[in-house]
PDB file of C-alpha atoms and ligand atoms in Angstrom:
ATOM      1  CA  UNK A 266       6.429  17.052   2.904  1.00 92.00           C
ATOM      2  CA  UNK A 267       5.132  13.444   2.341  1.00 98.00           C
ATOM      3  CA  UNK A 268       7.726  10.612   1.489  1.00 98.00           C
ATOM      4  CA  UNK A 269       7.401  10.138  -2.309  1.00 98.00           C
ATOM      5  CA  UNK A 270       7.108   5.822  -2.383  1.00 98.00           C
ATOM      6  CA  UNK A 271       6.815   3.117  -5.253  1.00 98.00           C
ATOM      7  CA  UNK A 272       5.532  -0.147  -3.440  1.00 98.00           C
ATOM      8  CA  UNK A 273       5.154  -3.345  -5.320  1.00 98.00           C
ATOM      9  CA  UNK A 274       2.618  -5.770  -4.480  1.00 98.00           C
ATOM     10  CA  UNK A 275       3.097  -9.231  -5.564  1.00 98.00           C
ATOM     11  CA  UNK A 276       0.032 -10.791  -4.570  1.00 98.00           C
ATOM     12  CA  UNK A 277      -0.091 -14.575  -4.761  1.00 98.00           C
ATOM     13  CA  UNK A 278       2.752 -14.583  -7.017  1.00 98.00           C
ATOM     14  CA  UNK A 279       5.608 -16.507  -7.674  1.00 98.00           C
ATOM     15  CA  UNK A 280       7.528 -19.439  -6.169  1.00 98.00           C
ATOM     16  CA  UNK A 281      10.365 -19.179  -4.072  1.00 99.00           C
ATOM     17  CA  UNK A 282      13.162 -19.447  -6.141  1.00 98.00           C
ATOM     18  CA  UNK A 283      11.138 -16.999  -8.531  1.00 98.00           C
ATOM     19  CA  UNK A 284      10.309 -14.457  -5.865  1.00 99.00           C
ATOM     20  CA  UNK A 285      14.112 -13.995  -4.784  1.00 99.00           C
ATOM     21  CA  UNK A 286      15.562 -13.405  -8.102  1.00 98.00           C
ATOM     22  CA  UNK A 287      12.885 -10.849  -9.097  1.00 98.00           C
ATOM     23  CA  UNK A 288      13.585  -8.944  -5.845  1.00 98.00           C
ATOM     24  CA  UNK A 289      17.326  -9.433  -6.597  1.00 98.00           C
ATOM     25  CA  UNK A 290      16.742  -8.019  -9.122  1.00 98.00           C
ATOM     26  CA  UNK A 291      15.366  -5.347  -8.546  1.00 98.00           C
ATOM     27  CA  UNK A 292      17.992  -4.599  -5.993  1.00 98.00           C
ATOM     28  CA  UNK A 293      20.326  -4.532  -8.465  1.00 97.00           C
ATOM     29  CA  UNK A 294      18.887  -2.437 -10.573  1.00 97.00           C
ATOM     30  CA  UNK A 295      18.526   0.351  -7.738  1.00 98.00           C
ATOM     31  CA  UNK A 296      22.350  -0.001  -6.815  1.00 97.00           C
ATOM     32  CA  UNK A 297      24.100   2.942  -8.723  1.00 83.00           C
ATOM     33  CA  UNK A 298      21.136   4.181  -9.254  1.00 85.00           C
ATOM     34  CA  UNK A 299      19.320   7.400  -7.743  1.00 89.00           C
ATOM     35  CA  UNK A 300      16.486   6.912  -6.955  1.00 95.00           C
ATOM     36  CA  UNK A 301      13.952   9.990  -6.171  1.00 97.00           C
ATOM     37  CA  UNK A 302      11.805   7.964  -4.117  1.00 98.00           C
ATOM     38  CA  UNK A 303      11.444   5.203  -1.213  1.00 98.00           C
ATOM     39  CA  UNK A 304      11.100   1.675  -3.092  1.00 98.00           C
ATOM     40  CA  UNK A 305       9.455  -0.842  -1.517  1.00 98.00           C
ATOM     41  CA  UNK A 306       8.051  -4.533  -2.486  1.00 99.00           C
ATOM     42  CA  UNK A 307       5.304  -6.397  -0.473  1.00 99.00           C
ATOM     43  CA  UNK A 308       6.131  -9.924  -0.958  1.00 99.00           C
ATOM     44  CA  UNK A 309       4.173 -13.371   0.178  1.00 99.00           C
ATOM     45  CA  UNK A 310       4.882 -14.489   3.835  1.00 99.00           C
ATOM     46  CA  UNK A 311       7.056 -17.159   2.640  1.00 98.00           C
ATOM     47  CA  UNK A 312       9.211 -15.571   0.496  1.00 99.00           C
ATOM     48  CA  UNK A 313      10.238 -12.428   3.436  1.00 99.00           C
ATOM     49  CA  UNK A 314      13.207 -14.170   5.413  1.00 98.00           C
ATOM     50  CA  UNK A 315      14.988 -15.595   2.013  1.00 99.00           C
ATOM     51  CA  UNK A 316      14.313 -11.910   0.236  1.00 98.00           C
ATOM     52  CA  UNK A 317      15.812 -10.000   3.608  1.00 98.00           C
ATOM     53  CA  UNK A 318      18.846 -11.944   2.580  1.00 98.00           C
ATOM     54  CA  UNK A 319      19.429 -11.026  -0.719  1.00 98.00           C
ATOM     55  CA  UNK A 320      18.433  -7.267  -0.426  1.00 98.00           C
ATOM     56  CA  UNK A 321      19.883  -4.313   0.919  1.00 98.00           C
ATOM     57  CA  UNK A 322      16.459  -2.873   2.782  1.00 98.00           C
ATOM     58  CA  UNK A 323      18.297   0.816   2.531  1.00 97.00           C
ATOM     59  CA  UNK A 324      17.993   0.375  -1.183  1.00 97.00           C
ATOM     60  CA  UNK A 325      14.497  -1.884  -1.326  1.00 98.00           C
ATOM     61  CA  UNK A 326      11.906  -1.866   1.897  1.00 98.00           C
ATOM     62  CA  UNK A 327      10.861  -5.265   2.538  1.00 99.00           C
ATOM     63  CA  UNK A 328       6.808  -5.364   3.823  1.00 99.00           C
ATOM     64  CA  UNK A 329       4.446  -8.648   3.836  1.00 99.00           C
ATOM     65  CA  UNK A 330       0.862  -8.630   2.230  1.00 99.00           C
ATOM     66  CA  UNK A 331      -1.146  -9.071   5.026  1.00 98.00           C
ATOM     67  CA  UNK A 332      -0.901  -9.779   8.582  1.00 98.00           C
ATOM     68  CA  UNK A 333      -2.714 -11.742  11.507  1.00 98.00           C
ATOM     69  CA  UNK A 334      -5.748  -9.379  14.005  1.00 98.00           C
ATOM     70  CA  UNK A 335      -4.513 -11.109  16.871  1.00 98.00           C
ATOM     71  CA  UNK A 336      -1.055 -11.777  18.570  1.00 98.00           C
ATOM     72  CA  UNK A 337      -0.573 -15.392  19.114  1.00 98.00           C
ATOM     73  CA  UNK A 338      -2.465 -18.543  19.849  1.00 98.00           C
ATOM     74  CA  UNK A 339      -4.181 -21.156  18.402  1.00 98.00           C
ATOM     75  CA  UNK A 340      -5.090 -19.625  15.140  1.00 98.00           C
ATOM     76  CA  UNK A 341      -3.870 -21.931  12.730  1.00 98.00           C
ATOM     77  CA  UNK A 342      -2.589 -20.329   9.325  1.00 98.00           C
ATOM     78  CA  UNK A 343      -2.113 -17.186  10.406  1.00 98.00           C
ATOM     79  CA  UNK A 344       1.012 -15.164  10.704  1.00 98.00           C
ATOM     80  CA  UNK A 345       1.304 -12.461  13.274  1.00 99.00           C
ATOM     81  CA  UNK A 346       2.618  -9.321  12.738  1.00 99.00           C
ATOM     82  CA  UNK A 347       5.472 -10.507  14.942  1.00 98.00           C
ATOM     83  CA  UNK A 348       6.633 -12.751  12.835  1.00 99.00           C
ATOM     84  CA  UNK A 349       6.375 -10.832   9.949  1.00 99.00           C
ATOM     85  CA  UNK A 350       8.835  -8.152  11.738  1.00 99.00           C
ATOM     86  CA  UNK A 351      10.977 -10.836  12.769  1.00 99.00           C
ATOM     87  CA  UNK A 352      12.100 -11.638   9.262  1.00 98.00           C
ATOM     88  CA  UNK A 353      13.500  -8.211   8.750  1.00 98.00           C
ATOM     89  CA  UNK A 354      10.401  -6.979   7.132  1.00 98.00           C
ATOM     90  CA  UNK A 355       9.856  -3.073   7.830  1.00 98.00           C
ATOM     91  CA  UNK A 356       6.255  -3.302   6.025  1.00 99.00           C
ATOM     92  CA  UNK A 357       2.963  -4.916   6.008  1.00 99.00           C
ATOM     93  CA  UNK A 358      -0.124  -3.522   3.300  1.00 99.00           C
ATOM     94  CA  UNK A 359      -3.472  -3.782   4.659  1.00 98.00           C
ATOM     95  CA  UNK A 360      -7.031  -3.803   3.884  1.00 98.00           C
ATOM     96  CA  UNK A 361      -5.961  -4.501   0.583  1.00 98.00           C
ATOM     97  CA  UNK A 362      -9.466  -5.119  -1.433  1.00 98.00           C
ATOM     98  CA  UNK A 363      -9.158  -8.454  -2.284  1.00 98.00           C
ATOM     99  CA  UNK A 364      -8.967  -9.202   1.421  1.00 98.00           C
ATOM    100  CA  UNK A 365     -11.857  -7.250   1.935  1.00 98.00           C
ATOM    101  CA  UNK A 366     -13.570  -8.785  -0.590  1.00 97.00           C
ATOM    102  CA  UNK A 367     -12.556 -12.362  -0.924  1.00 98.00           C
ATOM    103  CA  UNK A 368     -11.737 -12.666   3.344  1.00 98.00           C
ATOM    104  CA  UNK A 369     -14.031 -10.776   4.748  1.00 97.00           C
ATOM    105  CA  UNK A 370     -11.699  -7.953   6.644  1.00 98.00           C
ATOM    106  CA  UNK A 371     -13.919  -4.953   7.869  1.00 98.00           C
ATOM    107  CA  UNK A 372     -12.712  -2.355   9.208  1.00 98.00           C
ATOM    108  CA  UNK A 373     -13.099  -3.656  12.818  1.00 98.00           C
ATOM    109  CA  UNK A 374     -10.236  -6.663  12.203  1.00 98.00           C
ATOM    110  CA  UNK A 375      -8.236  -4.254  10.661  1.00 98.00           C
ATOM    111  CA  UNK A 376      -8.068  -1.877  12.925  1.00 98.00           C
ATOM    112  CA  UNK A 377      -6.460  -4.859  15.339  1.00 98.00           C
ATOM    113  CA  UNK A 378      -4.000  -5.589  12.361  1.00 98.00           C
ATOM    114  CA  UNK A 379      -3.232  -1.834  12.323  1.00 98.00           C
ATOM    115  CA  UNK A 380      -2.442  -1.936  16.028  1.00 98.00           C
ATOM    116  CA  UNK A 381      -0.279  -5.687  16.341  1.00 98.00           C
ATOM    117  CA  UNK A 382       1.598  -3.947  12.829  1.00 99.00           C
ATOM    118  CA  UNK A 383       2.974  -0.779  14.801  1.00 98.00           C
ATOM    119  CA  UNK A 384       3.040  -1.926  18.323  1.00 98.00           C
ATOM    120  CA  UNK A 385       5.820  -4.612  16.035  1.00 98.00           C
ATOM    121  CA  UNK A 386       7.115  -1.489  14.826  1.00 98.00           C
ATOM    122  CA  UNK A 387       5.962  -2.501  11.317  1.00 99.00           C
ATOM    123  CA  UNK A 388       4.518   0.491   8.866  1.00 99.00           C
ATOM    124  CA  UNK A 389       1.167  -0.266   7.554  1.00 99.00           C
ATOM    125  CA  UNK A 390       0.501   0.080   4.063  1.00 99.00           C
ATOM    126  CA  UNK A 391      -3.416   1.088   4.204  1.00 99.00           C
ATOM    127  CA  UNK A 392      -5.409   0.547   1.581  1.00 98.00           C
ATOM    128  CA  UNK A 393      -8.762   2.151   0.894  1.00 98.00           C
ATOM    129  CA  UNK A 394     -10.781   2.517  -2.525  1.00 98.00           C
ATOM    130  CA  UNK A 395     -14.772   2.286  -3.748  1.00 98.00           C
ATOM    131  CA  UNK A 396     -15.815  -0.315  -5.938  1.00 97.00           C
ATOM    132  CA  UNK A 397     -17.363   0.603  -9.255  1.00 95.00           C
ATOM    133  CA  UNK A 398     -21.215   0.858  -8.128  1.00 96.00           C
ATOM    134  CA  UNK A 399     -20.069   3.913  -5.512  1.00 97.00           C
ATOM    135  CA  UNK A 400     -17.928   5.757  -8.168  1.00 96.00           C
ATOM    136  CA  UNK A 401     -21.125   5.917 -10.926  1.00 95.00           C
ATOM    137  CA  UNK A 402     -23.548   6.769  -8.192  1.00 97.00           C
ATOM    138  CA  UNK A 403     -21.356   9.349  -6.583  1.00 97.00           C
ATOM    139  CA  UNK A 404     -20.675   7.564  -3.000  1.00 98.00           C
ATOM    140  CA  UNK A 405     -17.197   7.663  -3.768  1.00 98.00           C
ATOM    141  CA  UNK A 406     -15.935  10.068  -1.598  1.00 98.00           C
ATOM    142  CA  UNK A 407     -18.143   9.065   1.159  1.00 98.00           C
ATOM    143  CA  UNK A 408     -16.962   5.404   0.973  1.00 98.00           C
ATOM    144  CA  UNK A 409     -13.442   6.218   1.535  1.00 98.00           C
ATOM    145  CA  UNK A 410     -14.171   8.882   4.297  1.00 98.00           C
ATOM    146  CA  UNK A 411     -15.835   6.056   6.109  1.00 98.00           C
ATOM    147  CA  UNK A 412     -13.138   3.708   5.491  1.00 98.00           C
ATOM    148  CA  UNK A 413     -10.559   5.739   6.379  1.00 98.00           C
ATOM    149  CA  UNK A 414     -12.236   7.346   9.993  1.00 98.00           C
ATOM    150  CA  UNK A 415     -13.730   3.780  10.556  1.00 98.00           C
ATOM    151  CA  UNK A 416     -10.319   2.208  10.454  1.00 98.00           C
ATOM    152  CA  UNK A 417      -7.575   4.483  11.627  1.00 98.00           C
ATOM    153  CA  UNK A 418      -9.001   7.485  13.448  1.00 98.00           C
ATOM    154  CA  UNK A 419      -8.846   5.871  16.768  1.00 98.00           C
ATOM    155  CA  UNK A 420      -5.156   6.463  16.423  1.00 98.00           C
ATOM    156  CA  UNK A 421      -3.076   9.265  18.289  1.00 98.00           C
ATOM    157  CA  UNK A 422      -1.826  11.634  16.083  1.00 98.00           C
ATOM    158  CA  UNK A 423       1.498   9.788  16.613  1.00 98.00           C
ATOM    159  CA  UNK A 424       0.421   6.691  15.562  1.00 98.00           C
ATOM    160  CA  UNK A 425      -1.230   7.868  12.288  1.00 98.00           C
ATOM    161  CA  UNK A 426       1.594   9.613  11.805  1.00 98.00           C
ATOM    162  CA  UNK A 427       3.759   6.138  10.938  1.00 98.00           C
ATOM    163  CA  UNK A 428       0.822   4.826   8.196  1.00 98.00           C
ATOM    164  CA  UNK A 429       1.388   5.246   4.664  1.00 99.00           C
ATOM    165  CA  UNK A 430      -2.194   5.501   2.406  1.00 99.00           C
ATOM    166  CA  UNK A 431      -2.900   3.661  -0.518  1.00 98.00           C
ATOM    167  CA  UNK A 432      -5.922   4.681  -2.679  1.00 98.00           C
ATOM    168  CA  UNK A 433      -7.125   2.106  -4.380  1.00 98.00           C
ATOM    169  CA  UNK A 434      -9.759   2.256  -6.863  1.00 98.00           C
ATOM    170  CA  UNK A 435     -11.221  -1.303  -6.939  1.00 96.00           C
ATOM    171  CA  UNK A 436     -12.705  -0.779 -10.382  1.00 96.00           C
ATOM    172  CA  UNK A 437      -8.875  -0.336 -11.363  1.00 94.00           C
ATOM    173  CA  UNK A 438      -7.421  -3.164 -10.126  1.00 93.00           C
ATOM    174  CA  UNK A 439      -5.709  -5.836 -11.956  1.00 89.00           C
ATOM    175  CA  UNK A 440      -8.304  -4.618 -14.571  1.00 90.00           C
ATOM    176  CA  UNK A 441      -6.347  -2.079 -17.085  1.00 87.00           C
ATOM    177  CA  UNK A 442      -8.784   0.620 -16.431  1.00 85.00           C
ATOM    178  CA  UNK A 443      -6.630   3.543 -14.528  1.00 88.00           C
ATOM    179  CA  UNK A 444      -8.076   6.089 -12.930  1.00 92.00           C
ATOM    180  CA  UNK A 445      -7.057   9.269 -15.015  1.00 96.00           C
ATOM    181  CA  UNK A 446      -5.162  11.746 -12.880  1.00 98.00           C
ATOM    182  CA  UNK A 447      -7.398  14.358 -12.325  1.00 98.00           C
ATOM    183  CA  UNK A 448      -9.672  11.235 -10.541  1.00 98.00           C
ATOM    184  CA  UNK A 449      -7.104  10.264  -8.338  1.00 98.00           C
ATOM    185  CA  UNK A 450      -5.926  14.099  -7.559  1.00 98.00           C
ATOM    186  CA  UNK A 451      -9.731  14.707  -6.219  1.00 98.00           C
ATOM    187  CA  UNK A 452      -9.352  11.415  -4.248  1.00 98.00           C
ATOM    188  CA  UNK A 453      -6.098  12.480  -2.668  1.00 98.00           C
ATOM    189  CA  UNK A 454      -6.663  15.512  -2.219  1.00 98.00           C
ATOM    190  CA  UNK A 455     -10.551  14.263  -0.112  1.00 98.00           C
ATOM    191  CA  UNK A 456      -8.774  12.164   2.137  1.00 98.00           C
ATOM    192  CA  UNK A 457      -5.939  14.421   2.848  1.00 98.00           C
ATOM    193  CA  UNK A 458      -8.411  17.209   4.177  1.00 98.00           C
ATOM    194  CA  UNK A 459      -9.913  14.588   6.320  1.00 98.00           C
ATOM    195  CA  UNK A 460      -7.075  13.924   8.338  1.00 98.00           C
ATOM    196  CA  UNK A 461      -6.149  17.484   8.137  1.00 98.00           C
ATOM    197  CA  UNK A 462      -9.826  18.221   9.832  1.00 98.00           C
ATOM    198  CA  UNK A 463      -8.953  15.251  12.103  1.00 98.00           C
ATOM    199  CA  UNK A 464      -5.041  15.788  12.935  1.00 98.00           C
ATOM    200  CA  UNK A 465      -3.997  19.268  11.802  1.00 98.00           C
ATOM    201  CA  UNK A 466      -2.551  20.151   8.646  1.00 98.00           C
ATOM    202  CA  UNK A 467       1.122  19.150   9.289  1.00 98.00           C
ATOM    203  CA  UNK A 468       0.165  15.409  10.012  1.00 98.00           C
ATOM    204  CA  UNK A 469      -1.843  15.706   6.722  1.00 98.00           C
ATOM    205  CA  UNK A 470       0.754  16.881   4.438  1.00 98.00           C
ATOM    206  CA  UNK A 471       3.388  14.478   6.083  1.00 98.00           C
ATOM    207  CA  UNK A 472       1.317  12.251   4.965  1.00 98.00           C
ATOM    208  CA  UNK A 473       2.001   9.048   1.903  1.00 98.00           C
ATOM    209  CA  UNK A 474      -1.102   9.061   0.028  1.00 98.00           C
ATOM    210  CA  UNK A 475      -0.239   6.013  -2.882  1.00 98.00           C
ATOM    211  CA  UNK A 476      -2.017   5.487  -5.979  1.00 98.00           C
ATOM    212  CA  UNK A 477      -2.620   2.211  -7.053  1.00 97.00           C
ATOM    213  CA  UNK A 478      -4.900   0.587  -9.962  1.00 96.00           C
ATOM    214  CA  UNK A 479      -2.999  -0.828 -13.226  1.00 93.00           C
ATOM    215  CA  UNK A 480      -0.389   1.917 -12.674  1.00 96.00           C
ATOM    216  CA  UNK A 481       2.221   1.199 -15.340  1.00 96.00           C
ATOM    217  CA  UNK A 482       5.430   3.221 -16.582  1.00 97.00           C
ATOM    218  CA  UNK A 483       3.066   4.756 -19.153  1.00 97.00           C
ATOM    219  CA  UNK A 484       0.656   6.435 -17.287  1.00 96.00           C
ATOM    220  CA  UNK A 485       2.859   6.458 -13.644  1.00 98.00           C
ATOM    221  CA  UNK A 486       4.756  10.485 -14.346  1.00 98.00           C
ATOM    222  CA  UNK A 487       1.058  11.966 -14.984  1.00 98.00           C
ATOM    223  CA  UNK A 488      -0.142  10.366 -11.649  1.00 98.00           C
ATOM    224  CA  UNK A 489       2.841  11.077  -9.731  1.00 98.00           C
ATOM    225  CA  UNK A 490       2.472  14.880 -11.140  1.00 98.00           C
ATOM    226  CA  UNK A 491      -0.566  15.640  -9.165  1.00 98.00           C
ATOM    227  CA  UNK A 492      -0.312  17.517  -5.827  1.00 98.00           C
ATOM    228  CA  UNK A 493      -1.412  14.994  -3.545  1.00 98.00           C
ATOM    229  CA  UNK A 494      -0.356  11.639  -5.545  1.00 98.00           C
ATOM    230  CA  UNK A 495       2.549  10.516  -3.272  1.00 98.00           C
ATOM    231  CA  UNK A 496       3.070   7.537  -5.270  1.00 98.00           C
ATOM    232  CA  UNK A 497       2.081   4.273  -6.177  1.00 98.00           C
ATOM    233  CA  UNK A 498       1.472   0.510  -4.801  1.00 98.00           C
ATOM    234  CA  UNK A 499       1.844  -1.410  -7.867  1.00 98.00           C
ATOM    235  CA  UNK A 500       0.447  -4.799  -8.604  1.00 98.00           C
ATOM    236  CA  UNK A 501       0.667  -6.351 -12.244  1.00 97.00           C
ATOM    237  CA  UNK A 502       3.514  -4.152 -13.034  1.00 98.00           C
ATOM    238  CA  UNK A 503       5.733  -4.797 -10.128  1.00 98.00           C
ATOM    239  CA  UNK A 504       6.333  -8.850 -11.415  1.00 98.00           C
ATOM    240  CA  UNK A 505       8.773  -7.520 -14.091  1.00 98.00           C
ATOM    241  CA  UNK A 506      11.608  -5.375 -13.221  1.00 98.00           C
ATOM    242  CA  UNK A 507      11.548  -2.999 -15.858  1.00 97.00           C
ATOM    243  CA  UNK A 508       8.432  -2.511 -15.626  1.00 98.00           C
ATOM    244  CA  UNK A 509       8.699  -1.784 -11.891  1.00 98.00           C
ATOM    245  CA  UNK A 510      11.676   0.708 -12.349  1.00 98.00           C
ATOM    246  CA  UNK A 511       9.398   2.455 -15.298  1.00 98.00           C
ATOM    247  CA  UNK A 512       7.414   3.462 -12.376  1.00 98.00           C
ATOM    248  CA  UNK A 513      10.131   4.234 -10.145  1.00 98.00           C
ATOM    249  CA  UNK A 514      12.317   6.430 -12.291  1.00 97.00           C
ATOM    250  CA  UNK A 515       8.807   8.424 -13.330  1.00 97.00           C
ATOM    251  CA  UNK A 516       9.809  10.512 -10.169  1.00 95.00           C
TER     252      UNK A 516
HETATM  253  C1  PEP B 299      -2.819  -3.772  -6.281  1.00 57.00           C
HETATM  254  O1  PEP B 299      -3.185  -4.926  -6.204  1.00 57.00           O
HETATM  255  O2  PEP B 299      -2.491  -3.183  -5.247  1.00 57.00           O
HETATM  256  C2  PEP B 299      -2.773  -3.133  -7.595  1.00 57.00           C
HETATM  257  C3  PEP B 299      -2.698  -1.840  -7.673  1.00 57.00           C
HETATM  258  O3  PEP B 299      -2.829  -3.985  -8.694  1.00 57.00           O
HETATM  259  P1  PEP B 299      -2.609  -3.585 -10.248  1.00 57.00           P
HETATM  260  O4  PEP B 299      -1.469  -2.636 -10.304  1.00 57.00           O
HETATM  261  O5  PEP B 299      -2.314  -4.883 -10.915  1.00 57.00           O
HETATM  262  O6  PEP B 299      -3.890  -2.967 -10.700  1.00 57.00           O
END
């Protein structure tokens, strides 16, 4: 059975100061409280060391945004995914969409990102997800497949076996349009035959497959009720901690 996960994504969000009380508090919240999932929050680079401090990581996962496709060197700005796991971070998303879109990552840097993350023994948080064109003329599925072969089926079974999926619709981003349930379900349940065909079923259903696209604690419980939804990587909705344990406590 997959690991049922809520995953926050701050994005380019908050300060500091700002970004350690809001993941204090959602620590606190989740002390004394039950939760019936894996929470996690994906946090900007300079926010993980200070936020490893506060937390306890078996109550809150700690993961960065994003990490660097090579290992060291003169690449100036960058963070390696060795320095991301020596803050105490467990986590790193990538392919996110808006570094797709807005940085140019194809799936050929990613797939080096992929390998630095687990060969630092971080777990990637994949994203994949069509942009609105591909939905209304049907490429949908199609899209995805290709992201998702193009990118990560060069690993061993092994490997793949450590990376959690996000499905991402882009057209649902940050945008208040959700994709209804039975949307995501077919989604889900697409790429989860793929790696079945590719890996055998029991890789498949070990598998995370996340939703994410202006998930909120209104519409999270119908997601999370589908077959194949695993849970969700949250953006908007994981900057306010109610909001953010809405979503958790749907499961
Ligand atoms: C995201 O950026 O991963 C995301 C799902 O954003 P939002 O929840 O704001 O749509």
């Amino acid at each position: 059975m997959a690991k049922k996960i809520v995953a926050g994504n701050w994005k380019m969000n908050t300060n500091l100061q700002e970004g350690v009380a809001l993941a204090e508090g959602v620590n606190n919240a989740l002390k004394g409280f039950k939760a019936n999932c894996d929470v996690i929050i994906a946090v900007p680079f300079t926010h993980l060391a200070s936020i490893n401090a506060v937390i306890d990581q078996n109550l809150l996962g700690l993961g960065a945004e994003n990490c660097a496709d090579k290992k060291s060197g003169a690449y100036t700005g960058e963070v390696s995914a060795s320095m991301v796991a020596s803050t105490g971070a467990k986590y790193v998303i990538l392919g996110h969409s808006e570094r797709r879109q807005y940085y140019g990552e194809t799936s050929e840097t990613l797939k080096e990102k992929v390998a630095l993350a687990l060969a630092n023994g971080l777990t990637p948080i994949f994203c994949i997800g069509e942009v609105l064109e591909q939905r209304e003329n049907g490429t949908y599925l199609d899209v995805v497949k290709d992201q998702v072969e193009s990118a990560l089926f060069n690993l061993s079974a092994e490997d793949f076996g450590k990376i959690i999926l996000a499905y991402e619709p882009v057209w649902a981003i940050g945008t208040g349009k959700t994709a209804t349930a039975d949307q995501a379900q077919e989604m889900h349940a697409h790429i989860r035959g793929l790696i079945a065909a590719k890996y055998g079923q029991s890789v498949a259903d070990n598998c995370s497959i996340l939703y994410g696209g202006s998930c909120k604690p209104t519409n999270a419980a119908e997601l999370f009720a589908k077959k194949d939804v695993d849970g969700g990587l949250i953006g908007g909705a994981s900057l306010d901690v109610e909001s953010f344990m809405g979503i958790v406590k749907a499961f």
